[in-house]
PDB file of C-alpha atoms in Angstrom:
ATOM      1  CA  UNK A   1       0.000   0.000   0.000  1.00  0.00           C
ATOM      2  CA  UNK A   2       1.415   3.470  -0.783  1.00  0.00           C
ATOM      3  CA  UNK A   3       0.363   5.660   2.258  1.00  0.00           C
ATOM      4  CA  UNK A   4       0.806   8.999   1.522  1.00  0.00           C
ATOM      5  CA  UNK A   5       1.970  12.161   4.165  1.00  0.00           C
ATOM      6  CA  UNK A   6       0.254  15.159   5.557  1.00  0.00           C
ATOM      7  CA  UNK A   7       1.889  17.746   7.689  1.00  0.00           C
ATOM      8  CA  UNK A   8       1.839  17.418  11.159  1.00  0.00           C
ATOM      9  CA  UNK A   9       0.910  21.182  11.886  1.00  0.00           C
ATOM     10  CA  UNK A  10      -2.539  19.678  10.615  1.00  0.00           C
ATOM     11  CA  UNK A  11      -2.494  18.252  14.030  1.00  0.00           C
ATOM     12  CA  UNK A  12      -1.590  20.763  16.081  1.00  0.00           C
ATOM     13  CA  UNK A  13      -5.051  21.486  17.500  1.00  0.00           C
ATOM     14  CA  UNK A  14      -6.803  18.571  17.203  1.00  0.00           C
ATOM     15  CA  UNK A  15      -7.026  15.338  19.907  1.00  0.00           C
ATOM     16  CA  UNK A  16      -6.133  12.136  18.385  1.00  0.00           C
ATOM     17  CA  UNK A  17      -7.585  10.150  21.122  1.00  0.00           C
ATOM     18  CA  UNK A  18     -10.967  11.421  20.248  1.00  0.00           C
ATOM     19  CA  UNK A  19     -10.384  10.977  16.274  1.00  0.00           C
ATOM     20  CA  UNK A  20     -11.458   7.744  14.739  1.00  0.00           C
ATOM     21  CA  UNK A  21      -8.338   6.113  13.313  1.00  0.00           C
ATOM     22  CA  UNK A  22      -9.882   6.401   9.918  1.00  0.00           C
ATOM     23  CA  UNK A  23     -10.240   9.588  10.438  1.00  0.00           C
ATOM     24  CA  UNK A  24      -6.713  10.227  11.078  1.00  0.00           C
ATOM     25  CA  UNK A  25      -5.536   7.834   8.886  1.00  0.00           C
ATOM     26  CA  UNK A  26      -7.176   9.688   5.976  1.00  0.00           C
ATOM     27  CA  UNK A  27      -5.367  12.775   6.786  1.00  0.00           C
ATOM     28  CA  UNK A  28      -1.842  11.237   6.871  1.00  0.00           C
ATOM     29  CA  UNK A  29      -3.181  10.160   3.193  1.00  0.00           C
ATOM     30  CA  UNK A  30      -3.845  13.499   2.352  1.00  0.00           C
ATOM     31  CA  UNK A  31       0.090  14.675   1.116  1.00  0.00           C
ATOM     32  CA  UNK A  32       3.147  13.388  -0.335  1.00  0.00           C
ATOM     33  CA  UNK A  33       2.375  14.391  -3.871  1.00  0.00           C
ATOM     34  CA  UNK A  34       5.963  15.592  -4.258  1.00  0.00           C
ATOM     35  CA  UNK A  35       7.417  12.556  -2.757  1.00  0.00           C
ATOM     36  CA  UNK A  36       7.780   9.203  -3.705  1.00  0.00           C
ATOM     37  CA  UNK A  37       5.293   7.380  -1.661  1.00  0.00           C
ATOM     38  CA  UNK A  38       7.318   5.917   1.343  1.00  0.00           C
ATOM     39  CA  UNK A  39       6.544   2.715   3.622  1.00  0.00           C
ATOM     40  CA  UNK A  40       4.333   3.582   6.198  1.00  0.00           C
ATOM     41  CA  UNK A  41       5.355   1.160   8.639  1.00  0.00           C
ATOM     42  CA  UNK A  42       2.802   1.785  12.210  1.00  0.00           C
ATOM     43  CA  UNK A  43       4.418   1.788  15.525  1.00  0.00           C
ATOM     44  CA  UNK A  44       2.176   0.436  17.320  1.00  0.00           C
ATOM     45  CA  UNK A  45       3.846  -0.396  20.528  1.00  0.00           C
ATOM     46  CA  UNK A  46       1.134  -0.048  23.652  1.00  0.00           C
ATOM     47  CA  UNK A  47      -1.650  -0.030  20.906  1.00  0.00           C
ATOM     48  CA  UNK A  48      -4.495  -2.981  21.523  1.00  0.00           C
ATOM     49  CA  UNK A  49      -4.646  -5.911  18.955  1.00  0.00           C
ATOM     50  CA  UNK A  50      -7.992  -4.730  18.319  1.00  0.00           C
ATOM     51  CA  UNK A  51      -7.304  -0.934  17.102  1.00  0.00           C
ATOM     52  CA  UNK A  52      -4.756  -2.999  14.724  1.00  0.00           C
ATOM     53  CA  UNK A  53      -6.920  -5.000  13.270  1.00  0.00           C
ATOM     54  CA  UNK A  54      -9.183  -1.817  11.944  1.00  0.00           C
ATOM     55  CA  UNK A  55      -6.073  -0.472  11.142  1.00  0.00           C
ATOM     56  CA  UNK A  56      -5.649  -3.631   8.642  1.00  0.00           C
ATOM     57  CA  UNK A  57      -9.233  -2.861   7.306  1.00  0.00           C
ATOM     58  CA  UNK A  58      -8.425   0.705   6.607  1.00  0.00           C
ATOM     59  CA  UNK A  59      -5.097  -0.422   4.666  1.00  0.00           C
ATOM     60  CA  UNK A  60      -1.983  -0.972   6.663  1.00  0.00           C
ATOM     61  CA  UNK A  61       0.238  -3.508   7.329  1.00  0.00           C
ATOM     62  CA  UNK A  62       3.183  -3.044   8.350  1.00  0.00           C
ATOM     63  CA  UNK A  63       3.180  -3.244  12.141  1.00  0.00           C
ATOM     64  CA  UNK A  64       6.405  -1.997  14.560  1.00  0.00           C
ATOM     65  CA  UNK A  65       6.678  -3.441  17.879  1.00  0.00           C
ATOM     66  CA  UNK A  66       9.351  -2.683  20.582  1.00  0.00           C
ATOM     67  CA  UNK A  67       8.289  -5.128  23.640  1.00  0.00           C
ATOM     68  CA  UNK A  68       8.824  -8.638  22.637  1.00  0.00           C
ATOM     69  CA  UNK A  69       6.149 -10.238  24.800  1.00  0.00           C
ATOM     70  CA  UNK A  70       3.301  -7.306  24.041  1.00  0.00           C
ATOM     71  CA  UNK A  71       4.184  -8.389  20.394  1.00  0.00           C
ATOM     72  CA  UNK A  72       3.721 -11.911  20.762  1.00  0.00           C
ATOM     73  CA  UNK A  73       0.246 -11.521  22.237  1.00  0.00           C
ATOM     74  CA  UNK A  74      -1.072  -9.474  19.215  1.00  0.00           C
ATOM     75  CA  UNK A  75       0.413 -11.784  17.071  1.00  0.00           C
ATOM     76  CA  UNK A  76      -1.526 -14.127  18.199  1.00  0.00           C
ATOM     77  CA  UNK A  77      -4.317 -12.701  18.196  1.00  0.00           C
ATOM     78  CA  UNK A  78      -4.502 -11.457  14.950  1.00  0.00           C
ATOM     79  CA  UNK A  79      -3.044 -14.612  13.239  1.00  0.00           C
ATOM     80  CA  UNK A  80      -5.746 -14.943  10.611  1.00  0.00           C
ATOM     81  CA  UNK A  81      -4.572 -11.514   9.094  1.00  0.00           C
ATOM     82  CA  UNK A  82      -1.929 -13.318   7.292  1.00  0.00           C
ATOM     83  CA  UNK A  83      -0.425 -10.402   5.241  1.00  0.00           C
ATOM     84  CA  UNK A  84       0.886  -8.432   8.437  1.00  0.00           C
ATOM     85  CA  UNK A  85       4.093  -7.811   8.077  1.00  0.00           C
ATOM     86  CA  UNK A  86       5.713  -7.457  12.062  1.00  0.00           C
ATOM     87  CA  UNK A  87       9.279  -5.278  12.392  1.00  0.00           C
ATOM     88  CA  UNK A  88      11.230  -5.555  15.740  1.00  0.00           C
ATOM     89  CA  UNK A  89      12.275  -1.525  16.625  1.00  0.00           C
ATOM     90  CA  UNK A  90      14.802  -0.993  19.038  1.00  0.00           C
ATOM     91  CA  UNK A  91      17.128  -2.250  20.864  1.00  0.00           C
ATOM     92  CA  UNK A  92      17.498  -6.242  21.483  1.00  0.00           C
ATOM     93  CA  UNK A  93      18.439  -7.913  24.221  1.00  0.00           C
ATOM     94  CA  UNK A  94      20.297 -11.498  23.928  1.00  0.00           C
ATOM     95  CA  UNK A  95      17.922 -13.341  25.730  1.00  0.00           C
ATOM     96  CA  UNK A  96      15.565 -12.266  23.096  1.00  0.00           C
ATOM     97  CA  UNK A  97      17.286 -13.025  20.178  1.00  0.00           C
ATOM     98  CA  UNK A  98      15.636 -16.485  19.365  1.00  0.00           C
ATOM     99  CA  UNK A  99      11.988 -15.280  19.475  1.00  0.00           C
ATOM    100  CA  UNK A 100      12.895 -12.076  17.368  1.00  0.00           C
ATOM    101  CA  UNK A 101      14.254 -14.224  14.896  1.00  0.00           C
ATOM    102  CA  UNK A 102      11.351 -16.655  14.862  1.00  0.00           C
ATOM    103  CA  UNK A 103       8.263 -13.826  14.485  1.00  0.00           C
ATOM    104  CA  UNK A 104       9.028 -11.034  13.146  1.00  0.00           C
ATOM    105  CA  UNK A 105      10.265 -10.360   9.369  1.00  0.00           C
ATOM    106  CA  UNK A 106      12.056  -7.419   9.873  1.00  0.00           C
ATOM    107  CA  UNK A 107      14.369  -5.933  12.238  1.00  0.00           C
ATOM    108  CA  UNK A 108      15.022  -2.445  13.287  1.00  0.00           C
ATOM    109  CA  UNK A 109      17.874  -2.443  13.843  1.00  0.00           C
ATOM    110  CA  UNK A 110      21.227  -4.112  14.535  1.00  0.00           C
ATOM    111  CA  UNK A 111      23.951  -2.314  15.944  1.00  0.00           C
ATOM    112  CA  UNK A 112      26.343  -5.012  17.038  1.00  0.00           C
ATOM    113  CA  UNK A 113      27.505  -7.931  15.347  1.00  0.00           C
ATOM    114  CA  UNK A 114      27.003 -10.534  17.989  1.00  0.00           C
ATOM    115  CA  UNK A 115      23.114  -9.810  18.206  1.00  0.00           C
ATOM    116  CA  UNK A 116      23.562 -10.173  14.008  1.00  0.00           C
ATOM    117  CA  UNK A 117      24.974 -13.598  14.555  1.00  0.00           C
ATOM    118  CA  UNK A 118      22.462 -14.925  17.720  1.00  0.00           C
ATOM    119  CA  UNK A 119      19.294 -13.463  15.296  1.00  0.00           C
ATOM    120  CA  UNK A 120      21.015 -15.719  12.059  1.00  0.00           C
ATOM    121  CA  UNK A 121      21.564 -19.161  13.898  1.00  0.00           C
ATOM    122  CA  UNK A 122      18.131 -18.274  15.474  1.00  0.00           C
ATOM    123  CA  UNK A 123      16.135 -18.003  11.624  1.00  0.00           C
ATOM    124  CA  UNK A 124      18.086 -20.962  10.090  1.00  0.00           C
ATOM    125  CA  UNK A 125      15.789 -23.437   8.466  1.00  0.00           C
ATOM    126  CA  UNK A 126      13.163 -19.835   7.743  1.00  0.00           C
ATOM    127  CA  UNK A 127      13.055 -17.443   5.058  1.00  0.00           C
ATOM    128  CA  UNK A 128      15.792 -14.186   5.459  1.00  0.00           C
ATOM    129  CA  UNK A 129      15.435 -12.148   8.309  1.00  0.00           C
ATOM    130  CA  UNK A 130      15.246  -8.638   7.066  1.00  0.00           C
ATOM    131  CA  UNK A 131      17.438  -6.018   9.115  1.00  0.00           C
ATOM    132  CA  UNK A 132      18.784  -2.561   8.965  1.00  0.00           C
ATOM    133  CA  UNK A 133      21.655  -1.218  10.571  1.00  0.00           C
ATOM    134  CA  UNK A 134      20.540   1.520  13.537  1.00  0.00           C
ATOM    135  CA  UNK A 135      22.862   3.824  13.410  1.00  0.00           C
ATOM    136  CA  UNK A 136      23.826   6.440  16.201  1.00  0.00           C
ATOM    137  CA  UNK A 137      23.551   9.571  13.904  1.00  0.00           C
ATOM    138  CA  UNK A 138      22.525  12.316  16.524  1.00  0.00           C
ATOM    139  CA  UNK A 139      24.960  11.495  19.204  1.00  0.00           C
ATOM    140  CA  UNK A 140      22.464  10.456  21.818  1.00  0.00           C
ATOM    141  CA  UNK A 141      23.523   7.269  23.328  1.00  0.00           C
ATOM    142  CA  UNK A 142      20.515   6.619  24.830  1.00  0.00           C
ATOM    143  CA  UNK A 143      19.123   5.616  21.478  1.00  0.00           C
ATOM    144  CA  UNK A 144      21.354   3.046  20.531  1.00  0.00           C
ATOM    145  CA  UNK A 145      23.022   2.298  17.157  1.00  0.00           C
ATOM    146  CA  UNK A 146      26.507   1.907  16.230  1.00  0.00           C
ATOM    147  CA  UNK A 147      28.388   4.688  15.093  1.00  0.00           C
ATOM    148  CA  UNK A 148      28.600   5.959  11.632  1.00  0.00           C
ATOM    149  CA  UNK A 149      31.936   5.286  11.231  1.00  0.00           C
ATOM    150  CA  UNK A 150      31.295   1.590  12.280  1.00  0.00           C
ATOM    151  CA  UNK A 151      28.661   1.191   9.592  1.00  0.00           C
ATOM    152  CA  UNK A 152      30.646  -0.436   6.474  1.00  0.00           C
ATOM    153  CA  UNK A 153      32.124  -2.784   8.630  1.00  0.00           C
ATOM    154  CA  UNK A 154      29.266  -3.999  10.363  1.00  0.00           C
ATOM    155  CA  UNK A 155      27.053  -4.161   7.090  1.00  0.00           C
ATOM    156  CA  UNK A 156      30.021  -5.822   5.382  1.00  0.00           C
ATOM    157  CA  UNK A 157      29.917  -8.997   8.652  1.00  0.00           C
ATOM    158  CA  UNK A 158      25.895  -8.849   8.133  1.00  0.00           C
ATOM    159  CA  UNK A 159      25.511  -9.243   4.505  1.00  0.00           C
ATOM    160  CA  UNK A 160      27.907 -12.565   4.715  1.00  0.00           C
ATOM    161  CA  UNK A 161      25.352 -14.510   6.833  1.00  0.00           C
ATOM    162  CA  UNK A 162      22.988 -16.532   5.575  1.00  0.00           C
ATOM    163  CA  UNK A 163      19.776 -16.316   7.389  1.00  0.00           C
ATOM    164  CA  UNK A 164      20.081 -12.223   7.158  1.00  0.00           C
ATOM    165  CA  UNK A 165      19.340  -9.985   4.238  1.00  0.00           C
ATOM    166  CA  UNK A 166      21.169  -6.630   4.646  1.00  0.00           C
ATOM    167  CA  UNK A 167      18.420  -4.067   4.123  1.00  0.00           C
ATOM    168  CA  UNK A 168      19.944  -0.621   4.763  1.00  0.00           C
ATOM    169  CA  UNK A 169      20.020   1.794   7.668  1.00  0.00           C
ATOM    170  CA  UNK A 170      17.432   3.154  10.107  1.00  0.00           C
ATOM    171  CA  UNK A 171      17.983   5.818  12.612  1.00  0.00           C
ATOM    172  CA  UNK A 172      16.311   8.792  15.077  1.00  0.00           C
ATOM    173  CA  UNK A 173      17.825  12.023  14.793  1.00  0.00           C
ATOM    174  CA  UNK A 174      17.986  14.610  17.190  1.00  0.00           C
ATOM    175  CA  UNK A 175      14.804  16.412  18.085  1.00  0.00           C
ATOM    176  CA  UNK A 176      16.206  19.737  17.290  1.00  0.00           C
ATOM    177  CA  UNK A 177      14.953  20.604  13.699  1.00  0.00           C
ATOM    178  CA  UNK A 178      18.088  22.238  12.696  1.00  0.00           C
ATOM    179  CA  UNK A 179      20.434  19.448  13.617  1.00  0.00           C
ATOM    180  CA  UNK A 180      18.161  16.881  12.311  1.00  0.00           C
ATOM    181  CA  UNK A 181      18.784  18.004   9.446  1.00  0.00           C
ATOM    182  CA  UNK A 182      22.375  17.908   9.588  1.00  0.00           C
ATOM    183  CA  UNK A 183      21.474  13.972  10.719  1.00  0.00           C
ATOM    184  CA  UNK A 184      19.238  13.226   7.841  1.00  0.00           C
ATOM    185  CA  UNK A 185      22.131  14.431   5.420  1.00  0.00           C
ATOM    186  CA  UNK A 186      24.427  12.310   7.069  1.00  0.00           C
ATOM    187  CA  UNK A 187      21.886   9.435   7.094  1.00  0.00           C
ATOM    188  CA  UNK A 188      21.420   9.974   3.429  1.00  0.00           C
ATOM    189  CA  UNK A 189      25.281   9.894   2.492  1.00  0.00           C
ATOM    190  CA  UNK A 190      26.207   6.930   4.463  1.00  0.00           C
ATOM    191  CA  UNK A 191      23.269   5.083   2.648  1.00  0.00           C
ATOM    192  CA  UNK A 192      23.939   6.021  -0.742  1.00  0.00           C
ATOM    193  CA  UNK A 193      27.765   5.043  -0.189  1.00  0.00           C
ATOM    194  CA  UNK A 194      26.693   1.745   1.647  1.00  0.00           C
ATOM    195  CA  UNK A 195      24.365   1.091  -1.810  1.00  0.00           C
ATOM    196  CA  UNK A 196      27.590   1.892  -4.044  1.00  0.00           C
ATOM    197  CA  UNK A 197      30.545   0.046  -1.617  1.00  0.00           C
ATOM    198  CA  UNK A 198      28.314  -2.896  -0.591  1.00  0.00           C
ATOM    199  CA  UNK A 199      27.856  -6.494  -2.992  1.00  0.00           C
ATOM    200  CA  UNK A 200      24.653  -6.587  -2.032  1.00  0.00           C
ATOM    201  CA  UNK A 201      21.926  -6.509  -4.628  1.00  0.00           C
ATOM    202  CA  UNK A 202      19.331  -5.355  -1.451  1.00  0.00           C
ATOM    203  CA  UNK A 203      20.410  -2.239   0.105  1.00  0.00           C
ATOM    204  CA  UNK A 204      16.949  -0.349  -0.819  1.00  0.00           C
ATOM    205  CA  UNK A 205      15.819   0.924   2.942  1.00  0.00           C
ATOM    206  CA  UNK A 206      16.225   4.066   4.597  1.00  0.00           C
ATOM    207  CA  UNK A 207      14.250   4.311   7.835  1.00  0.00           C
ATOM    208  CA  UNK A 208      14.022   7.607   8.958  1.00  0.00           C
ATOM    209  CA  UNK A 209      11.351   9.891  10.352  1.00  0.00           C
ATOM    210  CA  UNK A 210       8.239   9.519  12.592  1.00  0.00           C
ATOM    211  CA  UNK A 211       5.426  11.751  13.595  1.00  0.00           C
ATOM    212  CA  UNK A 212       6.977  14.557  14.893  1.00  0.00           C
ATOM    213  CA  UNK A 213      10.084  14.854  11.893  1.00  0.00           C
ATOM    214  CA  UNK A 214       9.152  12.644   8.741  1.00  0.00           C
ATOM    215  CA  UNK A 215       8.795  15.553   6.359  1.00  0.00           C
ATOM    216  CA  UNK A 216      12.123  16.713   6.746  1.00  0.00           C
ATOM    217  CA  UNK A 217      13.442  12.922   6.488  1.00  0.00           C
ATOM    218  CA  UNK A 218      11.452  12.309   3.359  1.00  0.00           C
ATOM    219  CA  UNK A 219      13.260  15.797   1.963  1.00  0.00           C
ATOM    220  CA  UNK A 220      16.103  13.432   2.991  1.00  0.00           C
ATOM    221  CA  UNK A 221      15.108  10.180   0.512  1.00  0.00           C
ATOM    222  CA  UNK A 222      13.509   8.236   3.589  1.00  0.00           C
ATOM    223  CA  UNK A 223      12.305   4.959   1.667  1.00  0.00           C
ATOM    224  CA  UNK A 224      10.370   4.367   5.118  1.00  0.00           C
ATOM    225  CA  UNK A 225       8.948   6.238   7.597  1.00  0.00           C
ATOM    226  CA  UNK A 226       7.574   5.436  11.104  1.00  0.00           C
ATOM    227  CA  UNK A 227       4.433   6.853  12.549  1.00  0.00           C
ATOM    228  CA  UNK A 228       3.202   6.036  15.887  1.00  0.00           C
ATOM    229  CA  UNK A 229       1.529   9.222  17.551  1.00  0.00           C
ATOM    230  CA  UNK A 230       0.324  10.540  14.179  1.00  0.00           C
ATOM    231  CA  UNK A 231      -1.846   7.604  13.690  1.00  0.00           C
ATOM    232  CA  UNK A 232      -2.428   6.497  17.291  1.00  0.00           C
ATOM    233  CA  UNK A 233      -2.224   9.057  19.562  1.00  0.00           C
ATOM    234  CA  UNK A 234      -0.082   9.831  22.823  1.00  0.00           C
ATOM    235  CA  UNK A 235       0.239   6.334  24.620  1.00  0.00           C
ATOM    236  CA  UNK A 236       1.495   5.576  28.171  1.00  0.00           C
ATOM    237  CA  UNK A 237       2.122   1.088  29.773  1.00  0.00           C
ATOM    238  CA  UNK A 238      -1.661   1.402  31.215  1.00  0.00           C
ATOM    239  CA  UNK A 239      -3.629   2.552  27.640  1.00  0.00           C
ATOM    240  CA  UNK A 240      -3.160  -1.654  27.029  1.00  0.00           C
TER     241      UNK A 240
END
């Protein structure tokens, strides 16, 4: 499905919570003529299986998830919708490698070799595992990723195992709109040269942007963009 954008300042006075998610949904349709039309892919972390499963009727799925076991409940309880496709966000700890591996199709992302090499013995015997490089672009270390620098290395390790196929790079950039910039340039250089360095025929994602920045990343060449807020609303543990 090609989902297309709508500036957020179309937001700015309205309450999601009381908007029906087709509502909101048709909104964040509204844009994007000037762009080619990106993956949406929903974060839906803290969102109920249920408000997913409209989400499905109204169009979408592709489905991000950041708590392994909140995940595996929705999974199952939306496993007659057969075309979701699940991605793993964040960061991944080693006792979860095995699971990650097993039910989800994509993950966002890797940023250390060893967690590379627990998720491909963990998907033998399965199709690919689909993952993208996180990379630590704003400086922030509390969001994880590898550094830039570390990034042809890395994707070089990656692409040589079999159960993984090497996607491209995902990131979050700093919050100030000035410097993300700066970080969505970078984003977009280190991409394009892992594309041109890489033998890898697959290098064709660039995940970049969510509610409050994806405009500027898709000025960027974001080939995906993550919107959690925008579709769902402000979310805290107890909205499950």
């Amino acid at each position: 499905m090609s989902v297309t954008i709508v500036d957020l300042g179309h937001f700015a006075q309205v309450n999601q919570r009381s908007m029906p998610l087709a509502e909101r949904l048709a909104q964040v349709q509204h844009d994007l003529a000037d762009y080619p039309p990106p993956r949406l892919t929903a974060v839906s972390k803290q969102v109920p299986a249920e408000e997913l499963r409209r989400a499905h009727a109204l169009g979408l799925r592709h489905f991000g998830e950041n708590y392994l076991q909140e995940a595996l409940r929705k999974q199952a309880a939306l496993n007659d919708l057969n075309d979701i496709v699940w991605h793993f966000i964040g960061r991944i700890q080693r006792n979860k490698t095995k699971n990650i591996a097993r039910y989800f199709t994509w993950v966002e992302g890797v940023d250390h070799l060893l967690i590379a090499e627990r998720l491909n013995t963990a998907r033998a015997g399965m199709p690919p595992l689909n993952v993208l490089i996180e990379v630590a672009i704003s400086g922030e270390a509390r969001k994880g990723g590898c550094l830039p620098e570390q990034v042809p290395e890395l994707a070089l390790a990656i692409s040589r195992l079999p159960h993984l196929r090497l996607r491209g790079l995902m990131a979050l950039v700093s919050p100030d709109r000035q410097q993300a910039n700066t970080d969505f340039r970078r984003m977009a250089v280190l991409f394009s040269t892992l594309q041109h360095t890489l033998p890898h025929p697959a290098i064709d994602t660039l995940s970049m942007g969510t509610s409050a920045d994806y405009l500027q990343a898709l000025e960027h060449g974001a080939t995906e963009i993550r919107l959690g807020t925008l579709l769902f609303g402000h979310r805290t543990r107890e909205s499950l």
